Short mmCIF file of C-alpha atoms in Angstrom, two decimals:
data_model
loop_
_atom_site.label_atom_id
_atom_site.label_comp_id
_atom_site.label_asym_id
_atom_site.label_seq_id
_atom_site.Cartn_x
_atom_site.Cartn_y
_atom_site.Cartn_z
CA UNK A 1296 -15.28 10.93 -2.85
CA UNK A 1297 -13.17 8.80 -2.40
CA UNK A 1298 -11.83 6.75 -4.80
CA UNK A 1299 -12.41 3.21 -1.85
CA UNK A 1300 -14.02 3.32 1.06
CA UNK A 1301 -13.32 0.98 4.23
CA UNK A 1302 -14.92 1.05 7.55
CA UNK A 1303 -12.04 2.03 9.38
CA UNK A 1304 -12.89 -0.53 12.75
CA UNK A 1305 -11.86 -1.22 15.39
CA UNK A 1306 -13.08 -5.14 14.89
CA UNK A 1307 -13.02 -6.90 18.78
CA UNK A 1308 -13.14 -10.58 18.38
CA UNK A 1309 -12.73 -13.32 20.26
CA UNK A 1310 -10.72 -16.17 19.55
CA UNK A 1311 -12.30 -18.71 16.33
CA UNK A 1312 -14.79 -16.19 15.84
CA UNK A 1313 -15.64 -15.36 11.81
CA UNK A 1314 -15.78 -12.39 11.29
CA UNK A 1315 -15.96 -9.87 7.81
CA UNK A 1316 -15.02 -6.48 5.99
CA UNK A 1317 -16.09 -4.34 3.36
CA UNK A 1318 -14.50 -1.60 1.17
CA UNK A 1319 -15.74 -0.33 -1.53
CA UNK A 1320 -14.73 1.89 -3.94
CA UNK A 1321 -16.35 4.25 -6.70
CA UNK A 1322 -14.57 3.73 -10.41
CA UNK A 1323 -16.65 0.75 -12.71
CA UNK A 1324 -13.63 0.67 -14.72
CA UNK A 1325 -11.61 -0.68 -11.35
CA UNK A 1326 -9.02 -4.14 -12.82
CA UNK A 1327 -7.58 -5.27 -10.35
CA UNK A 1328 -8.65 -6.28 -5.66
CA UNK A 1329 -5.84 -6.93 -3.41
CA UNK A 1330 -5.85 -7.60 0.63
CA UNK A 1331 -2.95 -6.19 2.41
CA UNK A 1332 -2.23 -7.13 6.26
CA UNK A 1333 -0.21 -4.18 7.36
CA UNK A 1334 1.33 -5.00 10.98
CA UNK A 1335 1.34 -2.25 14.10
CA UNK A 1336 4.50 0.69 12.48
CA UNK A 1337 5.38 -2.66 9.82
CA UNK A 1338 4.71 -2.11 5.74
CA UNK A 1339 1.47 -3.99 4.16
CA UNK A 1340 2.17 -7.91 3.13
CA UNK A 1341 0.11 -8.41 0.31
CA UNK A 1342 -2.58 -11.77 1.38
CA UNK A 1343 -4.86 -12.47 -1.23
CA UNK A 1344 -6.11 -11.08 -5.55
CA UNK A 1345 -9.29 -11.00 -4.47
CA UNK A 1346 -10.68 -12.29 -8.35
CA UNK A 1347 -14.35 -12.20 -9.71
CA UNK A 1348 -15.56 -16.03 -9.26
CA UNK A 1349 -14.14 -15.90 -5.28
CA UNK A 1350 -10.83 -17.26 -4.06
CA UNK A 1351 -10.12 -18.93 -0.85
CA UNK A 1352 -7.24 -19.48 1.11
CA UNK A 1353 -6.97 -21.07 3.89
CA UNK A 1354 -9.50 -19.10 6.57
CA UNK A 1355 -9.41 -16.79 3.89
CA UNK A 1356 -11.68 -15.69 1.76
CA UNK A 1357 -12.38 -13.16 -0.55
CA UNK A 1358 -14.81 -12.75 -2.96
CA UNK A 1359 -15.49 -9.36 -5.41
CA UNK A 1360 -19.73 -8.56 -6.58
CA UNK A 1361 -19.55 -5.20 -9.63
CA UNK A 1362 -22.72 -4.72 -9.90
CA UNK A 1363 -22.26 -3.29 -6.46
CA UNK A 1364 -18.79 -2.14 -6.74
CA UNK A 1365 -17.73 -4.07 -3.40
CA UNK A 1366 -14.92 -6.63 -1.60
CA UNK A 1367 -15.08 -8.34 0.49
CA UNK A 1368 -12.96 -9.92 3.24
CA UNK A 1369 -13.91 -13.11 5.68
CA UNK A 1370 -11.91 -14.47 7.95
CA UNK A 1371 -12.38 -17.64 9.66
CA UNK A 1372 -12.25 -18.77 13.09
CA UNK A 1373 -9.88 -16.50 14.08
CA UNK A 1374 -6.60 -16.52 15.67
CA UNK A 1375 -4.72 -14.59 18.38
CA UNK A 1376 -2.29 -13.67 14.65
CA UNK A 1377 -4.45 -12.33 12.64
CA UNK A 1378 -4.84 -9.03 14.20
CA UNK A 1379 -3.80 -5.75 12.22
CA UNK A 1380 -5.25 -3.48 9.98
CA UNK A 1381 -6.22 -5.16 7.03
CA UNK A 1382 -5.77 -2.87 3.49
CA UNK A 1383 -7.89 -3.27 0.34
CA UNK A 1384 -6.30 -1.90 -2.59
CA UNK A 1385 -8.54 -1.91 -5.92
CA UNK A 1386 -6.76 -0.09 -9.10
CA UNK A 1387 -7.15 1.23 -12.83
CA UNK A 1388 -3.63 2.16 -13.87
CA UNK A 1389 -2.38 2.69 -10.03
CA UNK A 1390 -3.13 1.13 -6.71
CA UNK A 1391 -5.67 2.75 -4.23
CA UNK A 1392 -5.63 1.77 -0.93
CA UNK A 1393 -8.94 2.61 1.63
CA UNK A 1394 -7.91 3.56 5.16
CA UNK A 1395 -7.72 0.15 6.45
CA UNK A 1396 -9.64 -2.03 9.51
CA UNK A 1397 -8.33 -2.64 11.94
CA UNK A 1398 -8.60 -6.09 13.62
CA UNK A 1399 -7.84 -7.30 18.00
CA UNK A 1400 -8.33 -10.47 18.25
CA UNK A 1401 -9.04 -10.57 21.87
CA UNK A 1402 -8.17 -14.06 23.96
CA UNK B 1407 10.14 -11.20 2.53
CA UNK B 1408 9.55 -9.80 -0.01
CA UNK B 1409 12.82 -8.87 -1.15
CA UNK B 1410 12.64 -5.16 -1.80
CA UNK B 1411 15.28 -3.33 0.68
CA UNK B 1412 14.41 0.90 2.03
CA UNK B 1413 17.26 2.83 2.94
CA UNK B 1414 17.20 4.35 5.26
CA UNK B 1415 15.03 3.30 8.07
CA UNK B 1416 14.13 6.31 9.91
CA UNK B 1417 15.54 9.84 9.35
CA UNK B 1418 14.38 13.41 10.53
CA UNK B 1419 14.50 16.69 9.52
CA UNK B 1420 13.64 20.18 9.64
CA UNK B 1421 11.43 22.06 7.73
CA UNK B 1422 12.63 23.99 4.75
CA UNK B 1423 15.85 21.24 3.66
CA UNK B 1424 15.65 18.70 1.20
CA UNK B 1425 15.84 14.16 1.47
CA UNK B 1426 17.17 11.62 -0.67
CA UNK B 1427 14.79 7.76 -0.21
CA UNK B 1428 16.42 4.36 -1.82
CA UNK B 1429 15.02 1.53 -2.74
CA UNK B 1430 16.09 -1.87 -4.05
CA UNK B 1431 13.31 -3.82 -6.07
CA UNK B 1432 12.77 -7.75 -6.02
CA UNK B 1433 14.83 -9.49 -8.02
CA UNK B 1434 12.66 -9.65 -11.55
CA UNK B 1435 10.79 -6.90 -10.89
CA UNK B 1436 11.20 -3.78 -13.59
CA UNK B 1437 9.03 -1.21 -11.64
CA UNK B 1438 8.96 1.19 -8.65
CA UNK B 1439 6.17 2.87 -6.84
CA UNK B 1440 6.49 5.50 -4.53
CA UNK B 1441 4.00 5.62 -1.90
CA UNK B 1442 3.40 7.90 1.03
CA UNK B 1443 1.07 6.40 4.17
CA UNK B 1444 1.04 9.06 6.64
CA UNK B 1445 -0.52 7.84 10.89
CA UNK B 1446 -3.94 5.95 10.91
CA UNK B 1447 -3.78 6.09 6.73
CA UNK B 1448 -3.97 4.14 4.26
CA UNK B 1449 -1.19 4.65 0.95
CA UNK B 1450 -1.17 7.18 -0.88
CA UNK B 1451 0.03 7.01 -4.79
CA UNK B 1452 2.95 9.62 -5.33
CA UNK B 1453 4.26 8.47 -8.44
CA UNK B 1454 5.71 5.28 -10.65
CA UNK B 1455 9.03 4.41 -11.88
CA UNK B 1456 9.34 1.64 -15.41
CA UNK B 1457 12.39 1.57 -17.79
CA UNK B 1458 13.33 4.77 -16.13
CA UNK B 1459 11.36 6.69 -16.83
CA UNK B 1460 7.82 8.18 -14.35
CA UNK B 1461 4.89 6.59 -15.41
CA UNK B 1462 2.45 8.08 -13.78
CA UNK B 1463 1.98 10.12 -10.15
CA UNK B 1464 -0.61 10.69 -7.72
CA UNK B 1465 -2.09 14.24 -6.72
CA UNK B 1466 1.71 15.41 -5.45
CA UNK B 1467 3.26 18.86 -5.84
CA UNK B 1468 6.54 18.67 -7.54
CA UNK B 1469 8.93 19.01 -5.62
CA UNK B 1470 8.31 15.20 -5.01
CA UNK B 1471 10.96 13.60 -7.39
CA UNK B 1472 12.04 10.88 -7.97
CA UNK B 1473 14.24 8.30 -10.30
CA UNK B 1474 14.52 4.78 -11.46
CA UNK B 1475 18.20 3.82 -12.04
CA UNK B 1476 19.64 0.70 -14.92
CA UNK B 1477 19.11 -2.06 -12.47
CA UNK B 1478 14.94 -1.44 -11.49
CA UNK B 1479 16.31 0.68 -8.13
CA UNK B 1480 14.74 4.33 -7.49
CA UNK B 1481 15.19 6.82 -5.37
CA UNK B 1482 12.77 9.62 -3.70
CA UNK B 1483 13.45 12.97 -3.85
CA UNK B 1484 11.37 15.60 -1.66
CA UNK B 1485 12.39 18.73 -1.31
CA UNK B 1486 11.28 22.22 0.81
CA UNK B 1487 9.92 19.74 3.48
CA UNK B 1488 7.14 21.07 5.24
CA UNK B 1489 5.81 19.27 8.69
CA UNK B 1490 2.82 17.41 6.41
CA UNK B 1491 5.42 14.89 4.99
CA UNK B 1492 5.69 13.15 8.23
CA UNK B 1493 5.27 10.32 6.57
CA UNK B 1494 5.91 6.31 6.01
CA UNK B 1495 7.22 6.46 3.09
CA UNK B 1496 6.82 3.56 1.45
CA UNK B 1497 7.80 1.83 -2.08
CA UNK B 1498 6.40 -1.06 -2.88
CA UNK B 1499 7.95 -3.23 -7.12
CA UNK B 1500 6.13 -4.92 -9.54
CA UNK B 1501 6.97 -7.73 -12.62
CA UNK B 1502 5.36 -4.79 -14.67
CA UNK B 1503 3.31 -1.47 -14.83
CA UNK B 1504 -0.45 -0.01 -13.96
CA UNK B 1505 -2.85 -2.25 -11.69
CA UNK B 1506 -3.10 -5.65 -13.26
CA UNK B 1507 -0.18 -6.61 -11.48
CA UNK B 1508 0.58 -7.14 -7.24
CA UNK B 1509 2.64 -4.41 -5.12
CA UNK B 1510 5.38 -5.34 -2.64
CA UNK B 1511 6.14 -3.10 -0.65
CA UNK B 1512 9.88 -2.93 0.99
CA UNK B 1513 10.00 -1.62 4.88
CA UNK B 1514 9.98 1.64 4.79
CA UNK B 1515 11.29 5.16 5.73
CA UNK B 1516 10.01 6.59 8.31
CA UNK B 1517 10.21 10.56 8.42
CA UNK B 1518 9.48 13.21 10.79
CA UNK B 1519 9.97 17.13 10.62
CA UNK B 1520 10.71 18.97 12.71
#
């Protein structure tokens, strides 16, 4: 069983839409949780950490549900520049990444 | 930019050869992790170095080895290259070990094995 599972998508949404991604993890002892953004043929860039109480950064909201072992990322008012692959990362003694979810925002 | 640098940016090698990839960590970061990212996949953890010692290893064979230097820079060495080793190799630095710290990636080295 994979440590982290993500729906690969692709998600194609119009500008201004709200889109949500989920990521499930298998190890209930996982310590920390992150969302990364990766543009085509570039390195992953840290988007935000995910805290137990949930956290928001502008149009982006991250949530953690320890009971159901998933994290989510909500993007409101999607922009063309949000088009990228979004990777979740879950840590124990190392980082485990999902395969990524592809998002394309359409004009 | 994260301040993590990697060299070279691209590399083409032949099956059976050996390769060395290099990484300089972000200022103030003492921990370096290496990842392999195949096309369409997420980064897979190879190993982590802290204070010049290997501090955790993923499911990679011994022909993948590494070093960390006193200035916290690091090398990834791969011997006896196989076609499946073709991937983007990412280095990430963090201010501490384990999973509690955020990791910041360098631009990667794209390795092609023919």
